[in-house]
Short mmCIF file of C-alpha atoms in Angstrom, two decimals:
data_model
loop_
_atom_site.label_atom_id
_atom_site.label_comp_id
_atom_site.label_asym_id
_atom_site.label_seq_id
_atom_site.Cartn_x
_atom_site.Cartn_y
_atom_site.Cartn_z
CA MET A 1 0.00 0.09 -0.08
CA LYS A 2 0.99 3.58 -0.70
CA PRO A 3 1.57 5.82 2.11
CA HIS A 4 -0.82 8.38 0.96
CA ASP A 5 -3.56 5.64 1.19
CA THR A 6 -2.95 4.92 4.75
CA SER A 7 -2.75 8.54 5.62
CA LYS A 8 -6.56 8.87 4.71
CA LEU A 9 -7.52 6.66 7.51
CA PHE A 10 -6.26 9.13 10.15
CA LEU A 11 -7.07 12.40 8.64
CA PRO A 12 -10.91 12.98 9.46
CA VAL A 13 -10.86 12.29 13.17
CA GLY A 14 -14.29 13.02 13.90
CA LYS A 15 -16.03 10.60 11.57
CA PRO A 16 -16.89 7.21 12.89
CA ASN A 17 -16.19 5.71 9.45
CA THR A 18 -12.29 6.02 10.14
CA THR A 19 -12.74 4.06 13.22
CA ILE A 20 -14.31 1.27 11.11
CA LEU A 21 -11.62 1.44 8.58
CA SER A 22 -8.65 1.36 11.15
CA LEU A 23 -10.36 -1.59 12.86
CA ALA A 24 -10.75 -3.41 9.50
CA ALA A 25 -6.89 -2.88 9.03
CA LEU A 26 -6.35 -4.29 12.37
CA LEU A 27 -8.45 -7.33 11.77
CA ASN A 28 -6.65 -7.77 8.39
CA VAL A 29 -3.26 -7.85 10.17
CA ALA A 30 -4.43 -10.05 12.94
CA SER A 31 -6.31 -12.54 10.65
CA PRO A 32 -3.54 -15.13 10.56
CA TYR A 33 -3.82 -15.30 14.60
CA PRO A 34 -7.20 -16.43 15.84
CA VAL A 35 -6.34 -15.32 19.28
CA ALA A 36 -5.63 -11.73 18.19
CA PHE A 37 -8.63 -11.79 15.98
CA PHE A 38 -10.80 -12.45 19.22
CA VAL A 39 -9.06 -9.83 21.12
CA CYS A 40 -9.73 -7.33 18.43
CA ILE A 41 -13.47 -8.20 18.34
CA VAL A 42 -13.60 -7.95 22.18
CA PHE A 43 -11.75 -4.58 21.98
CA LEU A 44 -14.24 -3.65 19.46
CA LEU A 45 -17.29 -4.25 21.64
CA ILE A 46 -15.58 -2.44 24.46
CA SER A 47 -14.52 0.35 22.46
CA LEU A 48 -17.87 1.05 21.24
CA ARG A 49 -19.52 1.19 24.27
CA PHE A 50 -16.76 3.47 25.85
CA PHE A 51 -17.04 5.80 22.90
CA GLN A 52 -20.86 6.13 23.41
CA ASN A 53 -20.34 7.04 27.00
CA GLN A 54 -17.12 9.02 26.70
CA ARG A 55 -17.50 10.83 23.22
CA LYS A 56 -17.17 14.35 24.69
CA LEU A 57 -14.05 13.47 26.35
CA ILE A 58 -12.48 11.93 23.27
CA PHE A 59 -13.99 14.43 20.70
CA PRO A 60 -14.46 17.89 22.52
#
């Protein structure tokens, strides 16, 4: 991948789509490892609840 393509994931911070894209990239990296894949899914569920409760702190 080009560095320009990866930089697009982190430019618009406020949009929730970037979180989905970055998590999809993490899942692509962790796909050969089932344990890491499971941890990423658990982290996704925890982070979604955390972002719903603490959105004002993360995105002021």
